[in-house]
XYZ file of C-alpha atoms in Angstrom:
772
model
C 82.710 183.555 -131.562
C 85.616 184.206 -133.640
C 86.054 186.048 -137.364
C 88.447 185.756 -139.773
C 88.987 188.598 -141.769
C 90.344 186.035 -144.800
C 87.825 185.290 -147.400
C 88.713 181.171 -147.046
C 86.377 179.427 -144.837
C 87.711 178.459 -141.658
C 88.895 174.588 -140.873
C 86.816 173.998 -137.858
C 83.999 175.339 -136.439
C 83.927 177.082 -133.413
C 80.727 175.499 -131.209
C 81.299 176.753 -127.527
C 83.310 178.928 -125.796
C 82.765 178.448 -122.226
C 84.250 179.485 -119.215
C 85.288 176.346 -116.521
C 85.726 177.530 -112.765
C 88.916 175.350 -112.439
C 91.509 174.570 -114.776
C 91.584 171.207 -116.218
C 94.295 168.775 -115.913
C 92.437 165.464 -117.709
C 89.763 165.328 -120.356
C 88.300 162.121 -122.157
C 85.227 161.957 -124.416
C 83.142 159.234 -124.109
C 83.514 156.690 -126.727
C 79.952 156.056 -127.378
C 77.852 159.085 -126.477
C 78.619 163.113 -126.715
C 79.821 163.206 -122.976
C 83.021 164.789 -122.057
C 84.596 163.733 -118.443
C 87.230 166.439 -117.071
C 89.050 166.255 -113.779
C 90.188 169.857 -112.523
C 93.416 170.486 -110.379
C 91.737 170.143 -107.275
C 90.596 166.506 -108.458
C 87.196 166.782 -109.007
C 85.130 164.802 -111.993
C 83.114 166.887 -113.987
C 80.764 165.167 -116.553
C 79.162 167.718 -119.089
C 77.051 166.843 -122.317
C 78.290 168.388 -125.623
C 76.239 171.323 -125.048
C 78.044 171.706 -122.282
C 75.345 170.881 -119.787
C 76.891 169.870 -116.551
C 75.438 166.066 -115.357
C 77.143 165.234 -112.358
C 79.978 166.139 -109.977
C 82.164 163.499 -107.884
C 84.839 164.428 -105.481
C 86.954 161.154 -104.812
C 89.049 162.935 -101.884
C 92.220 161.888 -103.285
C 94.458 163.399 -106.279
C 93.224 162.047 -109.952
C 96.096 161.196 -111.818
C 94.590 159.535 -114.677
C 91.522 158.756 -116.857
C 90.050 156.818 -119.194
C 86.468 155.198 -120.441
C 85.132 151.555 -120.678
C 84.858 150.560 -124.201
C 80.976 150.594 -124.358
C 81.052 153.917 -122.358
C 78.839 152.779 -119.549
C 81.717 153.807 -116.883
C 84.384 155.476 -116.222
C 87.929 154.155 -114.531
C 89.611 156.622 -112.469
C 93.063 156.134 -111.427
C 94.620 158.152 -107.755
C 97.684 158.870 -106.674
C 97.745 156.390 -103.894
C 97.435 153.310 -106.415
C 93.701 152.819 -106.119
C 91.433 152.026 -109.417
C 87.936 153.222 -109.135
C 84.969 152.715 -111.231
C 82.271 154.589 -111.462
C 78.961 154.907 -113.299
C 78.025 156.969 -116.150
C 74.641 157.577 -115.165
C 75.626 159.158 -111.707
C 78.899 158.982 -110.882
C 78.368 156.465 -108.284
C 81.450 154.461 -107.025
C 80.726 150.714 -108.617
C 83.999 149.206 -107.488
C 87.522 149.889 -106.308
C 90.649 147.811 -106.653
C 93.796 148.765 -104.894
C 95.940 147.342 -108.014
C 99.174 149.416 -107.251
C 101.156 151.209 -104.531
C 102.023 154.235 -106.036
C 99.980 156.718 -108.608
C 98.144 154.925 -111.821
C 99.548 157.855 -114.138
C 98.028 155.699 -117.304
C 95.115 153.935 -118.046
C 93.742 152.071 -121.227
C 90.407 150.207 -121.223
C 90.798 148.137 -124.853
C 87.643 145.314 -125.879
C 88.442 142.734 -128.301
C 88.397 144.025 -131.875
C 87.256 140.954 -133.649
C 83.757 140.638 -134.982
C 82.241 137.418 -136.396
C 79.011 137.624 -138.390
C 78.641 133.743 -137.971
C 77.717 133.161 -134.492
C 78.571 129.310 -134.945
C 82.421 130.201 -134.951
C 81.996 132.827 -132.177
C 82.840 130.803 -129.215
C 83.907 134.242 -127.200
C 79.909 134.458 -125.990
C 79.633 132.683 -122.731
C 76.370 131.960 -121.045
C 76.454 131.913 -117.723
C 74.244 129.597 -116.201
C 73.481 130.266 -112.735
C 70.649 132.467 -113.483
C 68.527 129.243 -114.400
C 68.991 127.857 -110.951
C 69.563 130.878 -108.821
C 67.190 134.503 -107.777
C 69.279 137.623 -108.559
C 72.515 137.550 -106.640
C 71.680 138.927 -103.235
C 73.099 142.529 -102.241
C 75.084 143.886 -99.723
C 73.061 144.136 -96.419
C 72.009 147.649 -94.936
C 72.705 148.137 -91.269
C 69.248 148.823 -89.945
C 68.253 152.453 -88.796
C 69.813 153.812 -92.074
C 68.554 155.374 -94.832
C 69.157 154.443 -98.663
C 72.614 156.507 -99.305
C 73.716 156.586 -95.815
C 75.911 153.921 -96.269
C 78.704 153.147 -98.983
C 76.196 150.282 -100.288
C 74.525 150.021 -103.376
C 70.348 150.888 -103.042
C 68.352 148.036 -104.208
C 66.738 149.846 -107.081
C 70.365 150.820 -108.553
C 71.154 148.158 -110.882
C 74.759 149.501 -112.579
C 76.794 147.662 -110.241
C 74.951 144.201 -111.126
C 75.508 145.387 -115.035
C 79.127 145.883 -114.244
C 79.685 141.970 -112.861
C 77.476 140.514 -115.480
C 79.949 140.145 -118.165
C 78.138 137.446 -119.746
C 77.086 139.372 -122.875
C 79.937 141.805 -122.923
C 82.553 141.363 -125.298
C 85.944 140.565 -123.848
C 87.899 143.431 -122.769
C 90.956 144.622 -120.568
C 91.519 147.343 -118.404
C 95.417 148.367 -118.325
C 97.189 150.606 -115.786
C 100.656 151.742 -115.539
C 102.012 153.605 -112.325
C 104.828 155.935 -112.130
C 107.080 153.207 -110.319
C 107.042 150.628 -113.735
C 104.291 148.427 -113.059
C 101.468 147.584 -115.392
C 98.191 145.560 -114.223
C 95.566 143.990 -116.299
C 92.094 143.240 -115.304
C 89.452 141.507 -117.376
C 86.134 143.478 -117.370
C 87.995 145.881 -115.198
C 86.936 144.163 -112.296
C 89.109 140.623 -112.146
C 93.072 141.148 -111.957
C 94.718 138.689 -114.173
C 98.458 140.029 -114.760
C 100.906 142.349 -113.588
C 104.693 143.306 -114.955
C 107.005 145.483 -114.031
C 109.374 146.943 -116.968
C 112.409 147.091 -114.414
C 111.854 143.477 -114.011
C 111.695 142.748 -117.963
C 114.464 140.845 -119.776
C 114.569 143.261 -122.982
C 115.774 141.592 -125.963
C 117.675 143.205 -128.961
C 116.789 141.231 -132.057
C 118.400 143.144 -134.752
C 121.990 143.149 -132.589
C 124.890 140.784 -134.402
C 124.657 138.443 -131.119
C 121.701 137.386 -129.006
C 121.595 139.941 -126.170
C 119.450 141.501 -123.878
C 119.294 144.456 -121.482
C 116.987 146.294 -118.817
C 115.511 149.700 -117.870
C 116.507 151.347 -114.800
C 115.051 154.542 -113.064
C 112.163 154.254 -115.560
C 108.825 155.565 -115.381
C 105.919 154.854 -117.564
C 104.437 157.689 -119.645
C 101.561 155.972 -121.672
C 100.185 152.591 -122.292
C 98.330 151.118 -125.305
C 96.939 147.630 -125.790
C 96.285 146.864 -129.366
C 92.564 146.293 -130.501
C 93.457 142.666 -130.976
C 94.547 142.318 -127.756
C 98.188 141.024 -128.434
C 100.417 143.685 -128.007
C 100.610 146.211 -125.199
C 103.431 149.535 -126.608
C 104.513 151.613 -123.386
C 105.910 154.642 -123.550
C 108.436 155.160 -121.097
C 111.609 157.004 -119.950
C 114.471 155.688 -118.012
C 117.925 154.230 -118.720
C 118.762 151.280 -120.924
C 121.428 149.260 -119.925
C 122.970 145.861 -121.706
C 122.365 142.887 -118.973
C 126.081 141.809 -119.570
C 127.661 145.162 -118.314
C 128.951 145.386 -114.598
C 126.881 147.244 -112.448
C 129.964 149.709 -111.916
C 129.463 150.414 -115.777
C 125.680 150.849 -115.784
C 126.310 154.306 -115.452
C 127.310 154.476 -119.509
C 123.835 154.074 -120.126
C 121.964 157.052 -121.886
C 119.066 158.032 -120.388
C 116.157 158.803 -122.598
C 112.402 157.945 -124.099
C 111.938 154.474 -125.128
C 109.254 152.398 -126.286
C 108.461 148.849 -125.496
C 106.569 146.207 -127.460
C 104.790 143.540 -125.140
C 103.590 140.300 -126.281
C 100.445 140.074 -124.520
C 98.727 137.219 -127.390
C 97.656 135.162 -124.569
C 94.699 137.566 -124.359
C 93.246 136.643 -127.532
C 94.412 133.092 -127.772
C 92.658 132.234 -124.161
C 90.049 134.861 -124.627
C 87.078 132.450 -124.445
C 88.525 130.536 -121.445
C 89.799 133.797 -119.610
C 86.348 135.107 -120.141
C 84.380 132.040 -118.233
C 86.985 132.305 -115.472
C 86.692 136.141 -115.029
C 82.994 135.819 -115.406
C 82.657 133.399 -112.188
C 85.830 134.641 -110.504
C 84.504 138.486 -110.647
C 80.884 137.321 -109.225
C 82.300 135.084 -106.443
C 84.519 138.034 -105.193
C 80.857 139.956 -105.289
C 79.290 137.844 -103.342
C 82.504 137.413 -100.467
C 81.706 141.101 -100.102
C 78.158 140.268 -99.133
C 79.203 137.204 -96.660
C 81.601 139.866 -95.277
C 79.170 142.842 -94.873
C 76.612 140.663 -93.476
C 79.057 138.893 -90.901
C 79.950 142.416 -89.838
C 76.379 143.577 -89.717
C 75.326 140.939 -87.617
C 77.999 140.943 -85.394
C 77.219 144.927 -85.075
C 73.616 144.057 -84.420
C 73.767 141.093 -81.605
C 76.740 143.165 -80.296
C 74.411 145.494 -79.276
C 71.476 143.749 -78.083
C 73.863 141.618 -75.603
C 75.095 144.928 -74.274
C 71.675 146.111 -73.645
C 70.760 143.128 -71.992
C 73.778 142.931 -69.662
C 73.490 146.496 -69.041
C 69.643 146.010 -67.710
C 70.683 142.580 -65.481
C 74.166 143.503 -64.120
C 72.389 145.556 -61.694
C 71.139 142.272 -60.028
C 74.503 141.466 -58.883
C 75.090 144.970 -57.448
C 71.824 144.689 -55.770
C 72.612 141.151 -54.157
C 75.965 142.191 -53.092
C 74.683 145.341 -51.315
C 71.869 143.012 -49.497
C 74.941 140.968 -48.371
C 74.007 137.629 -50.041
C 76.795 135.266 -50.904
C 74.867 133.998 -54.363
C 74.574 134.354 -57.960
C 72.000 135.925 -60.484
C 71.204 132.726 -61.795
C 70.717 130.920 -58.416
C 68.294 133.529 -57.236
C 66.464 133.128 -60.155
C 66.311 129.103 -59.817
C 65.329 129.756 -56.621
C 62.277 131.906 -57.239
C 61.454 129.174 -60.207
C 61.443 126.683 -57.737
C 58.747 128.288 -55.655
C 60.751 129.810 -52.553
C 60.461 132.829 -51.190
C 61.330 135.691 -53.334
C 64.354 137.084 -52.267
C 64.888 141.057 -51.484
C 67.276 141.989 -54.233
C 65.278 139.878 -56.865
C 62.240 141.535 -55.464
C 63.760 145.158 -56.022
C 65.176 144.118 -59.037
C 62.194 143.073 -60.880
C 59.550 145.169 -59.364
C 61.639 148.686 -59.515
C 64.502 148.277 -61.506
C 63.311 146.214 -64.265
C 59.649 146.276 -64.591
C 57.342 145.313 -66.987
C 58.209 147.774 -69.855
C 62.189 147.364 -69.136
C 61.381 143.180 -69.692
C 59.521 143.848 -72.809
C 61.953 146.602 -74.264
C 64.889 144.076 -73.417
C 62.795 141.349 -75.265
C 62.093 143.238 -78.177
C 65.832 144.373 -78.685
C 67.218 141.093 -78.110
C 64.691 138.998 -79.709
C 64.326 141.558 -82.467
C 67.982 141.458 -83.319
C 67.837 137.356 -83.360
C 65.207 137.882 -86.267
C 67.132 140.215 -87.690
C 70.290 138.223 -88.028
C 68.106 135.339 -89.261
C 66.500 137.686 -92.181
C 70.455 138.862 -93.334
C 71.452 134.831 -93.028
C 68.446 134.111 -94.964
C 68.119 137.332 -97.668
C 71.910 137.768 -98.076
C 74.540 135.301 -96.672
C 73.133 132.261 -97.398
C 71.973 133.147 -100.867
C 75.656 134.491 -101.526
C 77.399 131.549 -100.288
C 74.766 128.945 -102.170
C 75.899 130.791 -105.618
C 79.239 130.629 -104.568
C 78.890 127.076 -104.268
C 77.286 126.445 -107.400
C 79.780 128.754 -109.344
C 82.670 126.960 -107.500
C 81.063 124.295 -108.810
C 81.464 125.587 -112.525
C 85.022 126.354 -111.879
C 85.752 123.140 -110.674
C 84.552 121.550 -114.045
C 86.302 123.719 -116.114
C 89.567 123.001 -114.105
C 89.300 119.232 -115.274
C 89.337 120.357 -118.893
C 93.133 120.411 -118.579
C 93.718 121.000 -122.394
C 91.995 124.321 -122.372
C 92.356 125.648 -118.712
C 95.209 124.486 -117.427
C 97.315 126.803 -119.632
C 95.857 129.838 -117.712
C 96.752 128.320 -114.681
C 93.010 127.305 -113.512
C 94.782 124.329 -111.037
C 92.400 121.487 -110.298
C 93.843 120.893 -107.091
C 93.479 124.241 -105.855
C 90.150 124.496 -107.056
C 88.916 121.772 -105.516
C 89.997 122.726 -102.286
C 88.059 126.527 -102.543
C 85.060 123.942 -103.905
C 85.427 122.186 -100.563
C 85.869 125.194 -98.687
C 82.672 126.827 -100.274
C 80.446 123.763 -99.092
C 81.589 123.879 -95.302
C 80.988 127.174 -95.304
C 77.096 126.119 -96.270
C 77.270 123.651 -93.546
C 78.525 126.362 -90.937
C 75.252 128.627 -91.814
C 72.961 125.947 -91.141
C 74.960 125.237 -87.997
C 75.148 128.759 -87.059
C 70.981 129.294 -87.741
C 70.462 126.494 -85.453
C 72.304 127.897 -82.491
C 70.934 131.182 -83.101
C 67.168 129.664 -83.720
C 67.437 128.004 -80.428
C 69.022 131.287 -78.453
C 66.097 133.284 -79.608
C 63.855 130.818 -78.592
C 65.699 130.162 -75.011
C 65.684 134.506 -74.675
C 61.895 134.725 -75.733
C 61.226 131.691 -72.919
C 62.801 133.787 -70.422
C 61.615 136.851 -70.818
C 57.742 135.188 -70.799
C 58.513 133.709 -67.388
C 60.135 136.791 -66.040
C 57.329 139.082 -67.060
C 54.719 136.124 -65.262
C 57.020 136.355 -62.282
C 56.591 140.545 -62.064
C 52.870 139.916 -62.650
C 52.201 137.781 -59.812
C 54.487 140.048 -57.784
C 52.436 143.289 -58.088
C 49.401 141.071 -57.900
C 48.373 141.694 -61.173
C 46.618 139.200 -63.632
C 48.629 137.534 -65.611
C 46.261 135.099 -67.892
C 47.053 137.134 -71.221
C 50.668 136.439 -70.810
C 52.461 133.946 -73.216
C 52.961 130.424 -71.497
C 56.697 129.534 -70.756
C 58.357 126.165 -70.288
C 60.109 125.752 -67.183
C 62.777 123.214 -68.542
C 63.908 125.711 -70.877
C 64.428 128.556 -67.917
C 66.544 125.955 -66.065
C 68.613 125.395 -69.063
C 68.911 128.875 -69.992
C 69.940 130.026 -66.323
C 72.445 127.283 -65.923
C 74.325 127.724 -69.249
C 73.299 130.450 -71.397
C 72.860 133.780 -68.458
C 76.328 134.535 -68.723
C 77.478 133.023 -71.936
C 76.676 133.850 -75.560
C 77.253 131.152 -78.010
C 76.082 133.511 -80.893
C 78.933 135.933 -80.894
C 81.773 133.093 -80.990
C 80.348 132.516 -84.417
C 80.464 136.282 -85.923
C 83.962 137.182 -84.795
C 87.558 135.407 -85.123
C 88.104 133.360 -82.003
C 91.636 131.610 -81.277
C 89.460 129.139 -79.030
C 88.167 126.151 -80.854
C 84.710 124.809 -80.365
C 84.820 121.391 -79.003
C 82.190 119.147 -80.779
C 80.989 115.777 -79.153
C 83.648 112.775 -80.337
C 80.067 111.070 -81.909
C 79.941 113.769 -84.012
C 83.136 114.063 -85.266
C 83.709 110.097 -85.646
C 80.731 110.110 -87.941
C 82.194 113.297 -89.950
C 85.648 111.283 -90.440
C 84.065 108.134 -91.711
C 81.596 110.304 -94.714
C 85.200 110.879 -96.216
C 85.198 107.515 -97.526
C 81.754 108.051 -99.072
C 82.706 111.767 -100.920
C 82.497 113.529 -97.591
C 84.887 116.783 -96.765
C 88.512 116.014 -96.290
C 88.827 118.609 -93.593
C 87.452 117.312 -90.748
C 88.204 119.882 -88.216
C 85.238 122.388 -89.132
C 83.534 121.408 -86.712
C 85.944 123.165 -84.299
C 85.275 126.706 -86.097
C 83.307 129.335 -86.168
C 81.228 130.520 -88.794
C 83.636 133.579 -89.194
C 87.143 131.815 -89.386
C 85.452 129.366 -91.868
C 84.705 132.242 -93.901
C 88.454 133.525 -93.567
C 89.329 130.016 -94.774
C 87.324 130.118 -97.530
C 88.611 133.563 -98.973
C 92.031 132.420 -98.282
C 91.468 129.198 -100.610
C 89.692 131.758 -103.203
C 92.714 133.729 -103.176
C 95.079 131.009 -103.643
C 93.283 129.656 -106.420
C 93.067 132.975 -108.154
C 96.016 133.806 -107.792
C 97.270 131.275 -109.905
C 95.973 132.224 -113.186
C 97.471 135.605 -112.559
C 100.518 134.504 -111.724
C 100.425 131.942 -114.978
C 99.272 134.986 -117.182
C 101.702 137.369 -115.772
C 104.637 134.781 -116.734
C 103.630 134.662 -120.362
C 103.812 138.383 -121.341
C 106.863 139.028 -122.341
C 109.324 141.770 -124.095
C 109.744 141.587 -127.636
C 111.433 144.794 -128.738
C 112.373 148.107 -127.585
C 112.895 150.877 -129.444
C 114.637 154.092 -128.130
C 113.151 157.346 -129.333
C 115.473 160.451 -127.951
C 117.661 161.191 -125.585
C 116.651 163.170 -122.499
C 119.142 165.473 -120.229
C 120.723 163.577 -117.601
C 118.878 165.848 -114.850
C 115.907 164.304 -115.450
C 117.037 160.780 -114.570
C 115.220 160.516 -111.552
C 112.079 162.152 -112.513
C 108.991 161.524 -114.534
C 109.640 163.284 -117.857
C 106.218 164.769 -119.011
C 105.700 164.961 -122.540
C 102.669 165.033 -125.196
C 102.321 161.456 -126.413
C 99.556 159.316 -128.174
C 99.337 155.792 -129.238
C 96.484 154.302 -131.180
C 95.699 151.602 -133.536
C 93.839 151.687 -136.913
C 92.822 149.068 -139.161
C 95.532 147.873 -141.835
C 93.510 148.601 -145.303
C 96.105 146.649 -146.984
C 94.949 143.561 -145.298
C 93.036 141.367 -147.572
C 92.043 138.021 -145.043
C 90.019 138.357 -142.529
C 91.088 139.468 -139.139
C 90.336 136.211 -137.462
C 92.934 134.602 -139.516
C 95.732 137.576 -139.341
C 94.844 138.839 -135.733
C 98.512 140.061 -135.085
C 98.363 142.099 -138.593
C 95.006 143.404 -138.740
C 96.314 146.761 -137.299
C 98.768 149.434 -137.559
C 99.790 151.108 -134.620
C 100.582 154.933 -134.460
C 102.985 156.111 -132.167
C 103.091 160.415 -131.999
C 105.140 162.246 -129.381
C 106.778 165.357 -129.128
C 110.415 165.646 -128.642
C 111.158 168.145 -126.254
C 113.071 171.395 -126.428
C 115.724 170.448 -123.928
C 116.289 167.202 -125.440
C 119.923 166.446 -125.962
C 118.897 164.650 -129.128
C 119.773 166.590 -132.419
C 116.160 167.016 -133.317
C 114.816 168.787 -130.389
C 111.211 170.493 -130.717
C 110.186 168.332 -133.576
C 107.224 166.294 -133.339
C 107.968 162.264 -134.048
C 105.306 159.791 -135.559
C 106.006 156.085 -136.022
C 104.187 153.143 -137.305
C 104.044 149.590 -137.714
C 106.647 149.272 -134.777
C 104.756 146.175 -133.447
C 105.279 144.510 -136.878
C 108.944 145.337 -137.370
C 110.072 142.112 -135.851
C 108.011 140.145 -138.780
C 110.981 141.264 -141.421
C 113.919 141.248 -139.094
C 115.144 138.016 -140.403
C 114.975 138.960 -143.964
C 117.155 140.783 -146.286
C 114.449 143.465 -146.685
C 114.830 146.489 -144.036
C 112.506 146.144 -141.356
C 108.729 147.268 -141.854
C 109.379 150.222 -139.035
C 108.207 153.751 -140.503
C 108.855 157.206 -139.132
C 108.705 160.646 -139.668
C 109.852 163.810 -138.184
C 107.677 167.114 -138.067
C 109.264 170.131 -137.211
C 107.494 172.543 -135.275
C 107.072 176.214 -136.557
C 109.424 178.757 -135.502
C 107.835 180.610 -132.422
C 105.363 177.516 -131.515
C 105.974 175.084 -129.454
C 103.761 171.825 -128.866
C 101.410 171.462 -126.175
C 99.517 168.593 -126.844
C 98.872 165.952 -129.559
C 96.367 163.265 -130.208
C 95.736 160.664 -133.242
C 92.738 161.014 -134.957
C 90.533 158.908 -137.285
C 91.829 157.541 -140.163
C 95.301 158.264 -139.770
C 95.081 162.195 -138.884
C 96.919 163.755 -136.112
C 95.602 166.925 -134.377
C 98.379 169.336 -133.186
C 97.808 172.096 -130.785
C 100.597 174.335 -130.793
C 101.409 177.746 -128.632
C 103.266 180.662 -129.122
C 106.680 180.688 -127.367
C 107.161 184.617 -127.732
C 104.463 185.900 -125.266
C 105.413 187.295 -122.222
C 102.731 185.709 -120.017
C 101.852 182.135 -120.202
C 98.335 183.396 -120.024
C 98.660 185.896 -123.170
C 99.455 185.361 -126.464
C 97.948 182.856 -129.389
C 97.777 179.498 -130.235
C 96.892 177.243 -132.953
C 95.289 173.556 -133.887
C 96.131 171.782 -136.967
C 95.227 168.481 -138.859
C 98.026 166.641 -140.235
C 97.065 163.549 -142.727
C 99.228 160.830 -141.895
C 99.095 158.885 -144.884
C 100.124 162.035 -147.009
C 103.813 162.486 -144.773
C 107.137 161.091 -145.869
C 107.507 158.329 -144.223
C 111.277 156.617 -144.179
C 112.507 153.077 -142.946
C 114.172 153.001 -140.088
C 117.035 150.610 -140.189
C 117.072 149.141 -136.932
C 120.454 148.940 -135.016
C 121.500 146.260 -132.170
C 123.237 149.020 -130.017
C 120.602 150.197 -127.397
C 122.277 153.905 -127.489
C 121.637 154.335 -131.015
C 118.605 156.587 -131.219
C 116.789 155.326 -134.254
C 114.948 158.506 -135.101
C 118.455 160.696 -135.045
C 118.495 159.148 -138.657
C 116.017 161.015 -140.218
C 117.412 164.681 -138.794
C 118.278 165.503 -142.349
C 114.677 164.909 -143.625
C 112.880 166.652 -141.517
C 109.670 167.660 -142.357
C 108.688 171.477 -141.680
C 105.078 172.298 -140.930
C 103.308 175.258 -142.308
C 100.625 177.311 -140.899
C 99.576 178.220 -144.077
C 98.223 174.889 -144.073
C 94.201 174.791 -144.964
C 93.888 172.585 -142.111
C 95.081 175.018 -139.373
C 93.006 177.050 -137.177
C 93.900 180.364 -134.773
C 93.023 180.214 -131.477
C 93.084 183.925 -129.740
C 94.245 182.529 -126.269
C 97.183 180.678 -125.093
C 96.438 177.305 -124.743
C 97.276 174.572 -122.463
C 97.026 170.681 -122.395
C 95.061 168.276 -122.305
C 93.920 168.393 -125.562
C 90.494 166.100 -125.984
C 89.463 164.659 -129.416
C 86.211 162.441 -130.231
C 87.118 160.576 -133.142
C 83.394 159.042 -133.135
C 81.831 162.415 -132.703
C 84.792 164.654 -135.022
C 84.942 166.990 -131.976
C 88.091 168.519 -129.916
C 87.941 170.328 -126.731
C 90.854 172.923 -126.042
C 91.639 174.689 -122.794
C 92.781 178.203 -122.888
C 95.015 179.351 -119.953
C 92.608 181.542 -118.882
C 90.096 178.837 -117.758
C 88.014 178.353 -120.780
C 86.759 175.410 -122.575
C 86.587 175.987 -126.460
C 84.891 172.950 -128.515
C 85.628 172.611 -132.253
C 83.878 170.510 -134.998
C 86.872 168.956 -136.710
C 85.133 167.789 -139.518
C 83.215 170.387 -141.927
C 80.616 167.374 -143.208
C 79.877 166.132 -139.753
C 76.279 166.650 -138.640
C 75.193 169.157 -136.178
C 76.584 167.179 -133.213
C 74.687 168.891 -130.502
C 71.587 167.432 -131.676
C 72.789 164.050 -131.315
C 72.605 162.307 -127.707
């Protein structure tokens, strides 16, 4: 541990100095527990306790580009280079859910829950009771393929309740997972599992509220650096680099726009205003999507099992056709079996097939495979597919009731017509499941009866007693040989087929007559198979749930833009990586309840480094702005806008490696020496700056998009001093990231020589190493 020759007490206590096997590129503390998630350069995720005990390591197999925790700390979201977002359980790292919301790398993740807490339950309508558990047992899980041990597939174990807990959002506070990719798209998912909106900053019409005449502008060649949703869910701040141009400028003149770093303010108040309605829709829809996966996997498992069983049957009985040809006969296996059933003399090929080729053991083996597969299919239907279909029908009925409450749910895109259609499709699927079970039961009975007859024939041909054999029905054997021996009525139900099933006209006419009494309006379902019906139901669900997604996306608009600093034109086509931190603090000056002033209960703090190669006049400074999301409220008054900012000059010989906003308006800075010859040599320091003590100045806003607002502060830059009592020297050169836990008062710093240093930031903080 370090020592200091000066008599003063070091401001931060070094708790641990541990080696790391690989350099860390992303690190985030759990918001509720003393757990640190780290991503290595080779894209492995490590979870450590505060005492540096490793709990688990997982390797997604793809490059990890971002990471964040769920607000309750029970799940972690991981953004991947291919645009996938995977959710993992904190207990064991197991994959809970995978969402393909983007097509390119997810560069920023932010998971925020509703910050409003109301003591009076009588006015707290955000708690939504899911009534499904009153009428149904727990939802079925995805079936496991027979013969595989638990864990051999990608399915969850029956004993693992983490996946169910993730989907059971009834008792969760309303939360939104935001994800931004490098192409400028931002997606929103309720509870991290139900997509509810998407915007692209290139398509945004960005207003310039401080211009003398109404005008709009757009971003081009933009890339997202950071996204942060406010704790009241009403605003989204997007930090991005790109070129800002007026809409009125001709395309030939767009090159006049200046490339730089900008801050966008988006209005997401629809999440706060309609959180109760969105909670209910997301609860039902996300569980329906889980159950759809159960049905899809059930159909896949059943199709594989039945196909394997039929392959075994054909493989054994196709040899009879070859024997008939070899004996010079012009008949089919069915005709030979019917002749045997009718009491005629057994033909040589049939005798040879039954006695020598197949035998008693062969019949029993094929019977066990085919009839066993049929029973397994019945178990899958009764234990997985049918319960899932029944719960889907109930949940769609719940959504149908909500869609009829037009004053509340039409505003979020819950379309009554689409929901009615999806509800009917879920009902039709239940009919198809019952229909399939009848066909399957009949086939199992027919096969079992046929095999019992074959065993009887083999016993007689071998002149052995057959009194102990199971009886058979001759009429069923005839039906099997005439209609089912070379046909498979089960297979078409489990696979998509272009050949329609032709129902009898009497049944079809009765179905059409039932329409007048509330029956299904789609009378052609009798011509479809179970797999085709499932496909249609899934398509109707996607159409119904796409409407809320589209409606919410249209209601999220850009309210303001803040040009921060210019960047060299050479970086116009690449993403610029600079230390950025955005957070929201409770506004202590707010005297009214946050329920009444939800849009003014928090103050936004945006902290960022202005790189040394910036074309701005304030290079190598740290900028801090606040009240950006409230600046529009004063734009129409004679007073200056409430946006405030301050510039901090990094000490000579240092540059900012990373920064993080800390609790109670504090900023933690991580500085490296720039004079060292090697990247791994030299020293660094960590300091805390109290934001309330900084000389914030109001920034007059300009309607000109090429005006860099922070340039107005270049003559009043505050110079940071290393003599500050809140500075800790670090005898290593450090690299990003800086991982700070506001709830635990600790910071983890990573040295360039693959070491992790954990500091306690608060002197009066209890020993966090003893806490869980």
